[in-house]
Amino acid sequence: MTEFSFELLATDGAARRGRVHTAHGAIDTPAFMPVGTAGTVKAMMPASVAATGAQIVLGNTYHLMLRPGAERVARLGGLHKFMNWPGPILTDSGGFQVMSLAKLRKMDADGVTFQSHHDGSKHRLTPESSMEIQRLLDADITMAFDECTPFPATHGQAEESMRLSMRWARRSKEAFVARDGYGLFGIVQGGVYPDLRAESAKALLEIGFEGYAVGGLAVGEGQDAMFSTLDVTTPLLPGDKPRYLMGVGRPSDIIGAVGRGIDMFDCVMPTRSGRTAQAFTRRGTVNLRNARHQDDPRPLEEDCPCPACRDHSRAYLHHLIRSEEILGPMLLTWHNIQAYQTLMAGLRSAIAEGRFTRFAAEAAALEEMGDI
Ligand code: GUN
Ligand code: ZN
C-alpha cells in the first residue's frame, strides 16, 4: 500500500517541482485541481478532465453531504467509483461553502449550524462530522475544518477567527482516521496579518499534518496583499510537505504563488468562466460572445491540443455561445481546464530546468500583449 508522501524533485528559488503520492495515484506539482463540487467537473466527462493532464479533482463536503448524502456515496463505493474518477480526490471541509452558500448560519465554538440552500433543511458541521463525511466520501486528501476569515477583518477579529480554526484543526486531527495513502491537511489562517499567520503556522506544525494549506486569501485583499501574505507564510511551512493555496486563482496569481513556494491550487475560475463564454489564453482572457469573433476562422488558441481549438474555429464557438447551445460551455470548459493544465506543465518543466523566472516573465509579457 502507498504511504501518503511528498517527493521534492527540484527547486528553482522558492519554486518547487514535486510529486504527491496518494492511495489513488500520484500528483505532479505544481498542480491545478479542477473543481468538481457536486461529484462532477461541470460540463466535463471524467475521461476528458484526465485528458487535459489533470491528476486530481476537488469535491465539496457541503454539497455532497446535502445531496446525495455522504452515507449514500459510501454505500455506492465511495466518490471515486460514484463519479468514475479513479485518480486522487481532495475534499474541502465544508465551512467555507456554508459561509458562502447556506441560509441562516449560526456559528458557535463547537461548529456551525445552517440551512441547506436547496430546501432549507437544517444541518450541522463540526470538525468531527466533517472528518467523518470526508472519510465516507473516501477523499485521498481531507481538509481540516476551519473558518475562512472574511476580508476586511480587524487584527482582533482575524486573531479570534484564526484561534478558533486552530482549535478546530486540533479536533480535526484527533477525529481523522489515519489510513495508508490518505492525508489530512491543516489550513493556515490569520488574514493579512504576518504575526497571526506565524502563530497559525506554528500551531499547525505542532499538531502535525501531511500537508499545509494557506486559506483566507483571494477574498478581496488583492494580489499585492495576497503575495505579501505568502511571502511571510510559506517560509514558515515545512519544506518536505505539500503546500496548497486554496481558491486561487488567475494564471498570474498561480505563477506568483508558485514563485513563493506553493505546490497546489484549485479555483472555479476556468470552469465557471467556461460556462459564461470567457476563455483563458496565453494572451489573456477572450470573450467568445463578442461579435469580433463571428467571421474568424482561426482557432481560439494556436497549439492548444483541446478539441475546441483542434477541431473548431472562433466563429463556430461564437455561434454556439450566441445560440445557447450546450456544446459551447462544454468546449470552453475543456479549453480552460486544458489552458490551466498546460500552464502547470510549463511551470513544472521551467522549475525542473532552472528557468522559472524567465518563464514567469514571458508569461506576463504575453498576457500583457492581449488577444489579437
Ligand atoms: N477555499 C478558499 N479559501 C478557503 C479557506 O480559507 N478555507 C477553506 N476550507 N476553503 C477555502
Ligand atoms: Zn484549447
Coordinates of C-alpha atoms and ligand atoms in Angstrom, one line a residue:
M1 CA 0.0 0.0 0.0
T2 CA 1.3 3.5 -0.8
E3 CA 2.2 5.8 2.0
F4 CA 0.9 9.3 1.7
S5 CA 4.1 11.2 0.8
F6 CA 5.7 14.2 -0.9
E7 CA 8.8 14.0 -3.0
L8 CA 10.7 17.2 -3.7
L9 CA 12.1 16.7 -7.2
A10 CA 13.7 20.1 -7.9
T11 CA 13.7 23.7 -6.7
D12 CA 14.3 27.0 -8.5
G13 CA 14.5 29.8 -6.0
A14 CA 11.4 29.3 -3.8
A15 CA 9.6 27.5 -6.6
R16 CA 9.2 23.7 -6.2
R17 CA 8.7 20.8 -8.6
G18 CA 7.4 17.8 -6.7
R19 CA 5.1 14.8 -6.5
V20 CA 2.5 13.8 -4.0
H21 CA 1.7 10.1 -3.6
T22 CA -1.8 9.0 -2.6
A23 CA -3.9 5.9 -2.4
H24 CA -5.3 6.6 -5.8
G25 CA -2.2 7.7 -7.6
A26 CA 0.5 10.5 -7.9
I27 CA 0.1 14.2 -8.4
D28 CA 2.9 16.1 -10.1
T29 CA 3.3 19.6 -8.6
P30 CA 2.8 22.5 -9.1
A31 CA -0.7 21.1 -9.7
F32 CA -4.0 22.7 -10.5
M33 CA -7.1 20.8 -9.3
P34 CA -10.3 21.3 -11.3
V35 CA -13.3 21.9 -9.1
G36 CA -15.8 19.0 -9.1
T37 CA -18.1 20.4 -6.4
A38 CA -21.0 18.1 -6.7
G39 CA -19.2 15.0 -7.9
T40 CA -18.7 16.3 -11.4
V41 CA -16.4 18.8 -13.0
K42 CA -19.3 20.7 -14.6
A43 CA -19.8 20.1 -18.3
M44 CA -16.9 17.6 -18.4
M45 CA -16.7 13.8 -18.6
P46 CA -14.1 12.4 -16.2
A47 CA -12.0 11.0 -19.0
S48 CA -12.0 14.5 -20.6
V49 CA -10.7 16.0 -17.4
A50 CA -7.9 13.4 -17.3
A51 CA -7.1 14.0 -21.0
T52 CA -6.2 17.6 -20.1
G53 CA -3.4 16.3 -17.8
A54 CA -5.3 16.9 -14.5
Q55 CA -4.4 14.3 -12.0
I56 CA -6.6 15.3 -9.0
V57 CA -10.0 16.8 -8.7
L58 CA -11.7 18.6 -5.8
G59 CA -15.0 17.7 -4.2
N60 CA -17.1 19.5 -1.6
T61 CA -18.2 18.2 1.8
Y62 CA -21.0 20.8 1.9
H63 CA -22.6 20.0 -1.4
L64 CA -22.2 16.2 -1.2
M65 CA -23.5 15.9 2.4
L66 CA -26.7 17.6 1.3
R67 CA -27.1 15.8 -2.0
P68 CA -26.8 12.8 -2.4
G69 CA -25.5 12.4 1.2
A70 CA -22.1 11.0 2.3
E71 CA -23.6 7.7 3.6
R72 CA -25.2 7.0 0.2
V73 CA -21.9 7.8 -1.6
A74 CA -20.1 5.4 0.8
R75 CA -22.7 2.6 0.2
L76 CA -22.2 3.1 -3.5
G77 CA -18.4 2.5 -3.1
G78 CA -17.1 6.0 -2.4
L79 CA -16.7 9.1 -4.5
H80 CA -14.1 7.7 -6.9
K81 CA -16.4 5.0 -8.0
F82 CA -19.6 7.1 -7.8
M83 CA -18.2 9.8 -10.2
N84 CA -15.9 7.4 -12.1
W85 CA -12.8 9.4 -11.3
P86 CA -10.2 6.7 -10.4
G87 CA -7.5 9.3 -9.5
P88 CA -6.8 11.2 -6.3
I89 CA -9.6 13.4 -4.9
L90 CA -9.3 16.3 -2.4
T91 CA -12.4 17.4 -0.5
D92 CA -12.8 20.8 1.1
S93 CA -14.2 20.6 4.7
G94 CA -17.4 22.5 4.3
G95 CA -17.2 25.6 6.5
F96 CA -16.1 27.9 3.6
Q97 CA -19.1 26.8 1.5
V98 CA -21.5 27.1 4.4
M99 CA -20.5 30.7 4.8
S100 CA -20.9 31.5 1.1
L101 CA -24.0 29.4 0.2
A102 CA -26.1 28.2 3.2
K103 CA -29.0 30.1 4.7
L104 CA -29.4 31.1 8.4
R105 CA -25.9 30.1 9.5
K106 CA -25.1 30.0 13.2
M107 CA -21.5 29.6 14.3
D108 CA -20.5 28.6 17.8
A109 CA -17.3 27.4 19.4
D110 CA -18.2 23.8 18.6
G111 CA -19.2 24.1 14.9
V112 CA -21.8 25.6 12.6
T113 CA -25.5 25.0 12.1
F114 CA -27.1 26.0 8.8
Q115 CA -30.0 25.5 6.5
S116 CA -29.5 23.9 3.1
H117 CA -29.6 26.2 0.1
H118 CA -31.7 23.6 -1.7
D119 CA -34.6 23.0 0.7
G120 CA -34.0 24.9 3.9
S121 CA -33.4 21.7 5.9
K122 CA -31.3 22.1 9.0
H123 CA -27.8 20.6 9.2
R124 CA -24.7 20.9 11.4
L125 CA -21.0 20.6 10.7
T126 CA -18.3 20.2 13.3
P127 CA -14.6 19.2 13.0
E128 CA -15.7 15.7 13.9
S129 CA -18.6 15.4 11.5
S130 CA -16.6 17.0 8.6
M131 CA -13.8 14.4 9.1
E132 CA -16.5 11.6 9.1
I133 CA -18.1 12.9 5.9
Q134 CA -14.8 13.2 4.1
R135 CA -13.9 9.6 5.2
L136 CA -17.2 8.4 3.9
L137 CA -16.6 10.1 0.6
D138 CA -13.1 8.4 0.6
A139 CA -11.1 11.6 -0.1
D140 CA -7.4 11.0 -0.6
I141 CA -6.8 14.4 0.9
T142 CA -9.0 15.6 3.7
M143 CA -9.1 19.3 4.7
A144 CA -9.2 20.3 8.3
F145 CA -12.5 22.1 9.3
D146 CA -11.8 25.8 9.5
E147 CA -13.3 29.3 9.3
C148 CA -12.2 31.4 6.3
T149 CA -11.7 34.8 7.9
P150 CA -13.6 37.3 5.9
F151 CA -11.9 40.4 4.4
P152 CA -11.6 43.0 5.7
A153 CA -11.1 42.0 9.3
T154 CA -9.5 43.9 12.1
H155 CA -6.5 42.3 13.8
G156 CA -8.7 41.3 16.7
Q157 CA -11.3 39.7 14.5
A158 CA -8.7 37.8 12.5
E159 CA -7.0 36.7 15.7
E160 CA -10.2 35.3 17.2
S161 CA -11.2 33.6 13.9
M162 CA -7.7 32.1 13.4
R163 CA -7.6 30.8 17.0
L164 CA -11.0 29.1 16.5
S165 CA -9.7 27.5 13.3
M166 CA -6.6 26.2 15.2
R167 CA -8.8 24.6 17.9
W168 CA -10.8 23.0 15.1
A169 CA -7.6 21.9 13.4
R170 CA -6.6 20.0 16.6
R171 CA -10.0 18.4 16.8
S172 CA -9.8 17.6 13.0
K173 CA -6.5 15.8 13.6
E174 CA -7.9 13.8 16.6
A175 CA -11.0 12.8 14.6
F176 CA -9.2 12.0 11.3
V177 CA -8.9 8.2 10.9
A178 CA -5.4 7.6 9.5
R179 CA -5.2 5.2 6.6
D180 CA -2.3 4.3 4.2
G181 CA -2.2 6.7 1.2
Y182 CA -4.7 9.2 2.8
G183 CA -3.6 12.5 4.3
L184 CA -5.0 15.4 6.3
F185 CA -4.1 19.0 5.5
G186 CA -4.1 21.8 8.1
I187 CA -5.1 25.3 6.9
V188 CA -3.2 28.5 7.9
Q189 CA -5.4 31.4 8.7
G190 CA -4.7 34.9 10.1
G191 CA -5.9 37.3 7.4
V192 CA -3.3 39.7 6.1
Y193 CA -1.5 39.9 9.5
P194 CA 2.0 38.5 9.5
D195 CA 2.1 37.8 13.3
L196 CA -1.2 35.9 13.0
R197 CA 0.0 33.9 10.0
A198 CA 3.1 33.0 12.0
E199 CA 1.1 32.0 15.1
S200 CA -1.2 29.9 12.9
A201 CA 1.6 28.1 11.1
K202 CA 3.3 27.3 14.4
A203 CA 0.1 25.9 15.9
L204 CA -0.4 23.7 12.8
L205 CA 3.2 22.4 12.8
E206 CA 2.8 21.4 16.5
I207 CA -0.3 19.4 15.6
G208 CA 1.4 17.9 12.5
F209 CA -0.3 17.3 9.1
E210 CA 0.5 15.6 5.8
G211 CA 0.3 18.9 4.1
Y212 CA -0.4 22.6 4.8
A213 CA -2.9 24.9 3.0
V214 CA -3.0 28.6 3.1
G215 CA -6.6 29.7 3.5
G216 CA -8.4 33.1 3.8
L217 CA -6.8 34.5 0.7
A218 CA -8.3 35.7 -2.6
V219 CA -11.2 37.1 -0.6
G220 CA -10.9 40.7 -1.8
E221 CA -7.5 41.7 -0.4
G222 CA -5.9 42.0 -3.9
Q223 CA -2.9 40.4 -5.5
D224 CA -0.3 42.5 -3.7
A225 CA -1.6 41.7 -0.2
M226 CA -2.0 38.0 -1.1
F227 CA 1.6 37.8 -2.3
S228 CA 2.9 39.7 0.8
T229 CA 1.0 37.3 3.0
L230 CA 2.5 34.3 1.1
D231 CA 6.0 35.9 1.4
V232 CA 5.6 35.7 5.2
T233 CA 3.8 32.4 5.4
T234 CA 5.3 29.8 3.1
P235 CA 8.8 30.2 4.6
L236 CA 7.3 29.0 7.9
L237 CA 5.9 25.8 6.4
P238 CA 8.0 22.6 6.3
G239 CA 9.9 22.1 3.1
D240 CA 9.1 18.4 3.0
K241 CA 5.3 18.7 2.9
P242 CA 3.0 19.9 0.1
R243 CA 1.6 23.4 0.3
Y244 CA -1.9 24.3 -1.1
L245 CA -3.2 27.8 -1.8
M246 CA -7.0 27.5 -1.5
G247 CA -9.3 29.0 -4.1
V248 CA -6.6 30.6 -6.3
G249 CA -6.7 31.8 -8.9
R250 CA -6.0 33.6 -12.2
P251 CA -2.9 32.5 -14.1
S252 CA -0.8 35.4 -12.9
D253 CA -1.9 34.6 -9.3
I254 CA -0.8 31.0 -9.7
I255 CA 2.6 31.9 -11.3
G256 CA 3.3 34.4 -8.5
A257 CA 2.3 31.9 -5.8
V258 CA 4.4 29.1 -7.4
G259 CA 7.4 31.6 -7.2
R260 CA 6.6 31.9 -3.5
G261 CA 6.7 28.1 -2.8
I262 CA 3.1 26.9 -3.4
D263 CA 2.5 23.5 -4.8
M264 CA -1.2 23.0 -5.3
F265 CA -4.2 25.2 -6.4
D266 CA -7.9 25.0 -7.0
C267 CA -10.3 27.6 -8.4
V268 CA -13.7 27.7 -10.0
M269 CA -12.4 30.3 -12.5
P270 CA -11.6 28.1 -15.5
T271 CA -14.8 26.0 -15.2
R272 CA -17.2 28.9 -14.3
S273 CA -15.7 31.2 -16.9
G274 CA -16.0 28.5 -19.5
R275 CA -19.8 28.4 -18.9
T276 CA -20.0 32.2 -19.4
A277 CA -18.1 32.3 -22.7
Q278 CA -14.8 33.6 -21.2
A279 CA -11.7 31.7 -22.4
F280 CA -8.2 31.8 -20.9
T281 CA -5.4 32.0 -23.4
R282 CA -1.7 32.8 -23.1
R283 CA -2.7 36.3 -24.3
G284 CA -5.2 36.8 -21.5
T285 CA -9.0 36.3 -21.4
V286 CA -11.1 36.2 -24.5
N287 CA -14.9 36.6 -24.5
L288 CA -16.3 34.4 -27.3
R289 CA -19.7 36.2 -27.1
N290 CA -18.0 39.2 -28.6
A291 CA -19.1 39.9 -32.3
R292 CA -15.5 40.3 -33.4
H293 CA -15.2 36.5 -33.5
Q294 CA -18.2 35.9 -35.8
D295 CA -16.2 35.6 -39.0
D296 CA -12.9 34.4 -37.5
P297 CA -11.8 31.1 -38.9
R298 CA -8.8 30.8 -36.6
P299 CA -8.7 28.5 -33.6
L300 CA -9.3 30.1 -30.1
E301 CA -5.6 29.3 -29.4
E302 CA -2.9 28.1 -31.7
D303 CA -1.1 24.9 -30.5
C304 CA -3.7 24.1 -27.9
P305 CA -4.5 20.4 -28.0
C306 CA -8.1 20.7 -26.7
P307 CA -11.0 19.8 -29.0
A308 CA -12.3 23.4 -29.0
C309 CA -9.0 24.6 -30.6
R310 CA -8.1 21.4 -32.5
D311 CA -11.5 20.9 -34.3
H312 CA -13.2 24.3 -34.3
S313 CA -13.0 28.0 -35.3
R314 CA -13.6 31.0 -33.1
A315 CA -16.6 31.7 -35.4
Y316 CA -18.1 28.4 -34.6
L317 CA -17.5 28.8 -30.8
H318 CA -19.1 32.2 -31.0
H319 CA -22.1 30.8 -32.9
L320 CA -22.5 28.1 -30.2
I321 CA -22.5 30.7 -27.4
R322 CA -24.9 33.0 -29.2
S323 CA -27.2 30.1 -29.9
E324 CA -27.0 29.0 -26.3
E325 CA -26.0 25.5 -27.5
I326 CA -24.8 23.2 -24.7
L327 CA -21.7 22.3 -26.6
G328 CA -20.5 25.9 -26.2
P329 CA -19.9 25.7 -22.4
M330 CA -18.6 22.1 -22.8
L331 CA -15.9 23.1 -25.3
L332 CA -14.9 26.3 -23.5
T333 CA -14.7 24.5 -20.1
W334 CA -12.5 21.9 -21.8
H335 CA -10.3 24.6 -23.3
N336 CA -10.0 26.4 -20.0
I337 CA -9.0 23.3 -18.0
Q338 CA -6.6 22.5 -20.8
A339 CA -5.1 26.0 -20.6
Y340 CA -4.6 25.7 -16.9
Q341 CA -3.0 22.3 -17.2
T342 CA -0.7 23.5 -20.0
L343 CA 0.3 26.4 -17.7
M344 CA 1.1 23.9 -14.8
A345 CA 3.1 21.6 -17.1
G346 CA 5.0 24.6 -18.3
L347 CA 5.7 25.7 -14.7
R348 CA 6.9 22.1 -13.8
S349 CA 9.3 22.0 -16.8
A350 CA 10.6 25.5 -16.1
I351 CA 11.3 24.7 -12.4
A352 CA 13.0 21.4 -13.3
E353 CA 15.2 23.2 -15.9
G354 CA 16.0 26.2 -13.6
R355 CA 14.2 28.8 -15.8
F356 CA 11.2 29.7 -13.7
T357 CA 12.0 33.4 -13.6
R358 CA 12.2 33.6 -17.4
F359 CA 9.0 31.5 -17.8
A360 CA 7.1 33.9 -15.4
A361 CA 8.4 37.0 -17.2
E362 CA 7.5 35.6 -20.7
A363 CA 4.0 34.6 -19.5
A364 CA 3.4 38.1 -18.1
A365 CA 4.7 39.7 -21.3
L366 CA 2.4 37.5 -23.5
E367 CA -0.6 38.3 -21.3
E368 CA 0.2 42.0 -21.4
M369 CA 0.1 41.9 -25.3
G370 CA -3.5 40.9 -25.2
D371 CA -5.5 38.8 -27.8
I372 CA -5.1 39.6 -31.4
Ligands
GUN1 N1 -11.5 27.9 -0.1 C1 -10.9 29.1 -0.3 N2 -10.5 29.6 0.9 C2 -10.7 28.7 1.8 C3 -10.4 28.7 3.2 O1 -9.9 29.6 3.8 N3 -10.8 27.6 3.9 C4 -11.4 26.5 3.3 N4 -11.8 25.4 4.0 N5 -11.7 26.5 2.0 C5 -11.3 27.6 1.2
ZN2 ZN -8.0 24.9 -26.5

